[in-house]
XYZ file of C-alpha atoms in Angstrom:
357
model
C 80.281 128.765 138.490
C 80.019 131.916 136.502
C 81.118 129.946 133.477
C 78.735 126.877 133.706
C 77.271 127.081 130.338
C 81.021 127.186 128.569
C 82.555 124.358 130.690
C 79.537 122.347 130.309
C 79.733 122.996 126.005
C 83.717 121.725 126.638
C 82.983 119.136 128.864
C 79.974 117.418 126.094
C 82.894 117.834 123.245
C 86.029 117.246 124.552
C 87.323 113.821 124.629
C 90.198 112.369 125.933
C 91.889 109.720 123.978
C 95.273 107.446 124.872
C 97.691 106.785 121.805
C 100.102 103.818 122.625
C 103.560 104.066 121.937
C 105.296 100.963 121.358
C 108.141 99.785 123.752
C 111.626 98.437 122.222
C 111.857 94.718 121.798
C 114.312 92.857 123.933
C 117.673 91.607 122.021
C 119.061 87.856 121.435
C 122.184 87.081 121.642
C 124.205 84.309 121.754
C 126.293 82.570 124.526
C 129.547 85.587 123.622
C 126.784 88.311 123.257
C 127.064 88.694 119.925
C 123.862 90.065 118.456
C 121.477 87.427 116.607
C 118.471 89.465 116.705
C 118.925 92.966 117.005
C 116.187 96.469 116.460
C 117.125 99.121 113.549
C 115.383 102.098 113.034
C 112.889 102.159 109.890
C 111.166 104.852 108.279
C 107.523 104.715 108.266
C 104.627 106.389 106.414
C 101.589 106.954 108.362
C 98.076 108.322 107.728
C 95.656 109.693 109.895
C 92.106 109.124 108.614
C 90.933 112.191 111.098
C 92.860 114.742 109.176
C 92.609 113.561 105.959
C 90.730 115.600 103.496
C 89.517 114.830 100.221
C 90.153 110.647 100.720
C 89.826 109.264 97.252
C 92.756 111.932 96.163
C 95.049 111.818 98.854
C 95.344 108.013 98.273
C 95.480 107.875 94.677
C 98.521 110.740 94.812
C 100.205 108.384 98.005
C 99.626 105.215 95.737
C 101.919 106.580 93.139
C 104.489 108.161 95.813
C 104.773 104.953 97.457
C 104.373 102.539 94.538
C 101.284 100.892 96.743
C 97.830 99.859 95.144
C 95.506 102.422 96.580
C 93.128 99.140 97.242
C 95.992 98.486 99.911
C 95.803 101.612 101.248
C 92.547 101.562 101.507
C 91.953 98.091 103.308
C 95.018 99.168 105.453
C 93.087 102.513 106.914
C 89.710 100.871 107.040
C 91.040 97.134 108.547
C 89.512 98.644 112.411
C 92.859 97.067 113.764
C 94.314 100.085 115.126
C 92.415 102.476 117.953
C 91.033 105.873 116.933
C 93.382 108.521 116.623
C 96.693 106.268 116.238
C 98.296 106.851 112.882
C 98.104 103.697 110.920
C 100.965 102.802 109.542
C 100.965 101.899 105.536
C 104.127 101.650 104.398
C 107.564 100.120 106.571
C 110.820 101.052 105.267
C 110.341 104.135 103.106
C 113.285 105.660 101.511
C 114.519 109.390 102.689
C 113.198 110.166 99.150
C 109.906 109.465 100.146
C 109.733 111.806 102.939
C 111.353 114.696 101.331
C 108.645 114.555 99.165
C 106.379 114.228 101.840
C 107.748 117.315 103.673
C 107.317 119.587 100.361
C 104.057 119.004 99.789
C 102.533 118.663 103.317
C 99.339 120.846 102.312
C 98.788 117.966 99.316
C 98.859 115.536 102.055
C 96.580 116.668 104.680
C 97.144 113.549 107.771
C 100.384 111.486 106.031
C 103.204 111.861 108.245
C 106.167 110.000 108.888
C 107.840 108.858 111.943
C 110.825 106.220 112.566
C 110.138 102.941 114.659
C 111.988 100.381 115.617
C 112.056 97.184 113.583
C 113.627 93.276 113.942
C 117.303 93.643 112.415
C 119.242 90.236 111.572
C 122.521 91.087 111.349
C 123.731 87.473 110.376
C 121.271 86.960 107.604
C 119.057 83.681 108.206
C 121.563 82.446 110.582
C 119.795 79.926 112.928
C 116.153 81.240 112.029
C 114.156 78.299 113.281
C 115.404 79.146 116.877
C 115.110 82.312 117.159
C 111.550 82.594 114.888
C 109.917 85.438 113.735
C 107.148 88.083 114.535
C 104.067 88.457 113.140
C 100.499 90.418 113.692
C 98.153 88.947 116.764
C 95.409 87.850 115.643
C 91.502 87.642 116.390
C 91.646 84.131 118.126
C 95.106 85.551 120.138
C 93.018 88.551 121.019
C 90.785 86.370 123.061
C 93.346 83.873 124.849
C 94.068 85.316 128.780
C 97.866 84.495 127.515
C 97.591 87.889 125.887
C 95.782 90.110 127.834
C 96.493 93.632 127.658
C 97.640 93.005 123.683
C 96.172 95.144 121.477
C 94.816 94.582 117.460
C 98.059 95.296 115.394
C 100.790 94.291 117.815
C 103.387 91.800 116.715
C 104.174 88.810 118.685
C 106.414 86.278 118.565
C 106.215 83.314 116.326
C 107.793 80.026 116.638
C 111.424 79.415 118.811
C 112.679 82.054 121.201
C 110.647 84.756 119.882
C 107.628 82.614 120.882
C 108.820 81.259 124.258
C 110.117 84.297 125.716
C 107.851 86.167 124.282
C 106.496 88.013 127.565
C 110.460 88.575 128.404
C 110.884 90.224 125.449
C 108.022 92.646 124.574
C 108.497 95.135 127.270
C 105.901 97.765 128.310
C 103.941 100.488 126.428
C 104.090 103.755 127.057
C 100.860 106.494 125.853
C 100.343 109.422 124.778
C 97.189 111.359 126.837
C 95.360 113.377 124.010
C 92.670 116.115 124.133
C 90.280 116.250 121.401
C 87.253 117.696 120.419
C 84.166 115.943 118.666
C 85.431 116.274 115.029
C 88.896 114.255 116.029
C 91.146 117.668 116.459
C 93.997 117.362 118.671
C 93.537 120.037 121.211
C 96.341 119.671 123.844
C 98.842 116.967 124.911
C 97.311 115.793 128.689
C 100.604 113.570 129.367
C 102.916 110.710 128.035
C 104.206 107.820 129.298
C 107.688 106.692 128.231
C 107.730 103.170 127.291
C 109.735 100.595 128.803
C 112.686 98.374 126.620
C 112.283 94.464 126.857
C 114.709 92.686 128.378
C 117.581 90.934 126.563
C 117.860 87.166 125.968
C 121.148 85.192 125.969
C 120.562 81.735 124.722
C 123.258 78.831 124.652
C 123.802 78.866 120.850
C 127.604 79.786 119.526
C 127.478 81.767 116.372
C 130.771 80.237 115.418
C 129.574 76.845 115.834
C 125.448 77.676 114.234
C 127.530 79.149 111.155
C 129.840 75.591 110.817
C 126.850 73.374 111.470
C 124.666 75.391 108.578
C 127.326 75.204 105.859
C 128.255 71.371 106.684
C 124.177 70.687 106.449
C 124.003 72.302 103.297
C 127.432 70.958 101.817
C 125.921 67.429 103.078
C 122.462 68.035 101.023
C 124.236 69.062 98.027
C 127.015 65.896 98.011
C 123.682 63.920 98.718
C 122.259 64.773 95.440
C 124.764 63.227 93.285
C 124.998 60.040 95.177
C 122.824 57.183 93.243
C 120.703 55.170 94.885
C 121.458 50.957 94.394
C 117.501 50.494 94.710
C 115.702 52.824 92.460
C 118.711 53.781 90.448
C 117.790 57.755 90.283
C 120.364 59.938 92.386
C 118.927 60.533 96.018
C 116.736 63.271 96.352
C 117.548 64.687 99.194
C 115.758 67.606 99.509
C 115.903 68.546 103.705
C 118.120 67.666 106.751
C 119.177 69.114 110.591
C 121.554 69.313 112.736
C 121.682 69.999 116.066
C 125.030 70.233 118.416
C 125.075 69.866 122.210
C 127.334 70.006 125.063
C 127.596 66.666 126.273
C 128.732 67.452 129.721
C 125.421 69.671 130.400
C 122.971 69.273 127.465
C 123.197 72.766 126.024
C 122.248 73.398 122.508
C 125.285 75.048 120.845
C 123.459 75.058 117.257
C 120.564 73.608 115.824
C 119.881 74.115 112.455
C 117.401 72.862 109.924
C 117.221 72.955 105.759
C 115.612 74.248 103.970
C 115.212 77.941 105.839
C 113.761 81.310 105.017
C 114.712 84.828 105.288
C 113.047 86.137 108.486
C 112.674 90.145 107.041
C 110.186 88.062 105.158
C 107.764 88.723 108.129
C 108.936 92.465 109.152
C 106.509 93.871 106.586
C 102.256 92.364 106.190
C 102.237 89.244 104.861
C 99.272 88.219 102.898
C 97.726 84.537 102.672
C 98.992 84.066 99.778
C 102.581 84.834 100.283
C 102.290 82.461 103.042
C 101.157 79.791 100.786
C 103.520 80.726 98.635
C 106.281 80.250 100.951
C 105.016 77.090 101.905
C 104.450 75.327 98.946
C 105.152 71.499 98.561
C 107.777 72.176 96.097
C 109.585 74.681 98.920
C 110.117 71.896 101.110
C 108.060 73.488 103.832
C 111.318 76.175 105.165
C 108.945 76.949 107.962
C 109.091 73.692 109.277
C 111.758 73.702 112.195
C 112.769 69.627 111.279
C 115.138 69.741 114.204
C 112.426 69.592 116.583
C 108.930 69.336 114.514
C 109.511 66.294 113.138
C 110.873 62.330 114.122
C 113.657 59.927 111.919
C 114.261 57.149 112.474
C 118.264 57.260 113.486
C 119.185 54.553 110.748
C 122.952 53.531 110.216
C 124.044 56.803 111.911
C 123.269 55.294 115.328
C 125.897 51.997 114.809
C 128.778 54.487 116.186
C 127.756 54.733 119.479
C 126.557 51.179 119.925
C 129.777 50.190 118.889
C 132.045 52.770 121.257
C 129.541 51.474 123.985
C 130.322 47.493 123.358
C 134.199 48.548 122.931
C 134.347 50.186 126.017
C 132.279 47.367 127.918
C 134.490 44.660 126.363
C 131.832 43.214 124.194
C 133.906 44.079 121.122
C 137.451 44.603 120.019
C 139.498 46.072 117.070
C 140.406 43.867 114.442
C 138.129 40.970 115.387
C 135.346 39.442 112.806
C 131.350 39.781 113.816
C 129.077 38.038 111.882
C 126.499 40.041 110.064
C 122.965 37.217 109.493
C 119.965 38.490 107.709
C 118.241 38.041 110.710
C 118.935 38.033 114.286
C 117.602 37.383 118.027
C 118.812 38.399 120.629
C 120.117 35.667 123.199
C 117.862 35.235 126.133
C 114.895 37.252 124.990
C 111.590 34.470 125.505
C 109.151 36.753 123.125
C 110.816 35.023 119.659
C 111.109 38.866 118.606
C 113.366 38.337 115.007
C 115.074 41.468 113.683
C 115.503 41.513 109.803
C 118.587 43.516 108.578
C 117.947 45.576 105.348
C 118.859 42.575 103.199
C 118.065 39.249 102.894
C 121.664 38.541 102.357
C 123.987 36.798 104.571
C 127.099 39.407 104.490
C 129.337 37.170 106.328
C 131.970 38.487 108.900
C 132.758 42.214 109.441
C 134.851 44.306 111.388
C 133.566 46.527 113.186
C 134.574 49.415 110.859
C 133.227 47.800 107.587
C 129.942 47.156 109.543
């Protein structure tokens, strides 16, 4: 009571202000638990716009430490994705360099810090990227959806196969950091924290063994493909995309599925601009976003004859050795529509076996 008039001046100044800290994202791994998606720590340059002094010099001296247009910079501090008093990050995967410079000359940058955060690690390359997709910032239209309530501007979220699907599995729970602070944006005390909470891990059906066979076959196929000339146009086959996908017949497990052309997913760990996108995604790319395996319909052409024909052998339609006749055109027996179905020629080819068929 006797102290009204100072815990009134606190209580009209003080603030109290919740930093998130991110949780861990869950692993995938494959049917043996071998890692196809892992985390790795990275090194990452922050800035504080509260504590920064002098702007215009502090980020024309941090352009030329981190070899980033200070227009970057700039649009990265002043984007209003990130809440007050979170450090927004600038840079991802600084070298130790960076920082030692950093921690020698902390009075020439008042509010850049550094801290290390946990990042998407691929330890098998672009091995089966189309399943396991990619992450990428929410954005404005995500913000909105119920599906991602509770998201925050700035959070990544998965894109495209498992990332995308399990998505809610995988993310795991914030954690916070309670802060004091006054009305010009001083830090004051530390109220309380919140550890967060790891996602949980994802085991999916693929066999890295198998994914890594069916890749190299797909690309050894588009390459032979290429030098093959086609009897119509005369010009060698194109051939510019393919996939493959593998299954367990006795349950219908996906052991790989794989599509061509792909992309590097550390292509998405750092901000991607529109324009890298398109660039990624230009006609003459083939489209290596595109998941063919699943996006997109053939029609199964000659590669479909097989299985017709191990289904007539084994229902005694068909034999070994015996002669089928192979008409431009054909109907089949009993059917009252008149339905004709042309072959790809108008040639008669005679009699085949089954095997030159």
């Amino acid at each position: 009571v006797l102290a009204t008039d100072d815990y009134r001046a606190r209580a009209e100044t003080n603030r109290v202000r919740l930093v998130p800290q991110p949780a861990p994202r869950g692993r995938i791994l494959d049917r043996s638990g071998d890692i196809l998606v892992g985390n790795r720590g990275s090194i990452q340059i922050t800035v504080d716009p509260t504590k920064v002094e002098e702007p215009e010099r502090v980020l024309f001296e941090l352009s030329q430490l981190l070899n980033v247009p200070a227009a970057d910079l700039a649009q990265e501090i002043n984007s209003g994705r990130y809440l007050p008093f979170q450090p927004i990050p600038v840079l991802q995967d600084a070298e130790e360099a960076v920082v030692y410079e950093l921690a020698e000359h902390r009075s020439q940058f008042p509010g850049v810090s550094w801290q290390v955060e946990g990042v998407r690690e691929y330890p098998h390359g672009r091995l089966a990227v189309h399943t396991l997709g990619y992450l990428n910032e929410i954005n404005e239209k995500e913000l909105l959806d119920p599906a991602f309530w509770g998201y925050r501007p700035g959070t990544l979220v998965g894109r495209g196969g498992v990332e995308q699907r399990y998505e809610r599995y995988l993310r795991g729970q914030e954690g916070w950091l309670k802060l004091e602070v006054n009305a010009q944006g001083k830090v004051l005390d530390e109220l309380g924290r919140k550890a967060p909470l790891a996602g949980n891990d994802v085991v999916l059906s693929i066999d890295r063994r198998v994914q890594e066979l069916a890749e190299t076959s797909l690309a050894q196929g588009i390459s032979a493909a290429k030098t093959i000339v086609d009897d119509e146009s005369g010009f060698y086959l194109k051939a510019p995309a393919g996939a493959v996908v593998v299954m367990d017949p006795r349950n219908g497990r996906v052991v790989a599925m794989a599509s061509f052309p792909n992309y590097s997913p550390e292509f998405f760990l750092g901000r991607v601009t529109e324009r890298e996108l398109k660039r990624i995604q230009a006609p003459a790319r083939n489209q290596p976003l595109l998941n063919r395996a699943v996006q997109t319909s053939y029609p199964p052409g000659s590669t479909f004859k097989p299985f017709v024909a191990a289904a007539a052998l084994r229902a005694g339609h068909a034999q070994f050795g015996r002669f089928y006749p192979c008409p431009p055109e054909f109907t089949v027996p009993g059917d009252t529509s008149g339905t004709v179905f042309h072959n790809w020629t108008s040639a008669n080819l005679g009699y085949l076996t089954l095997g030159e068929a």
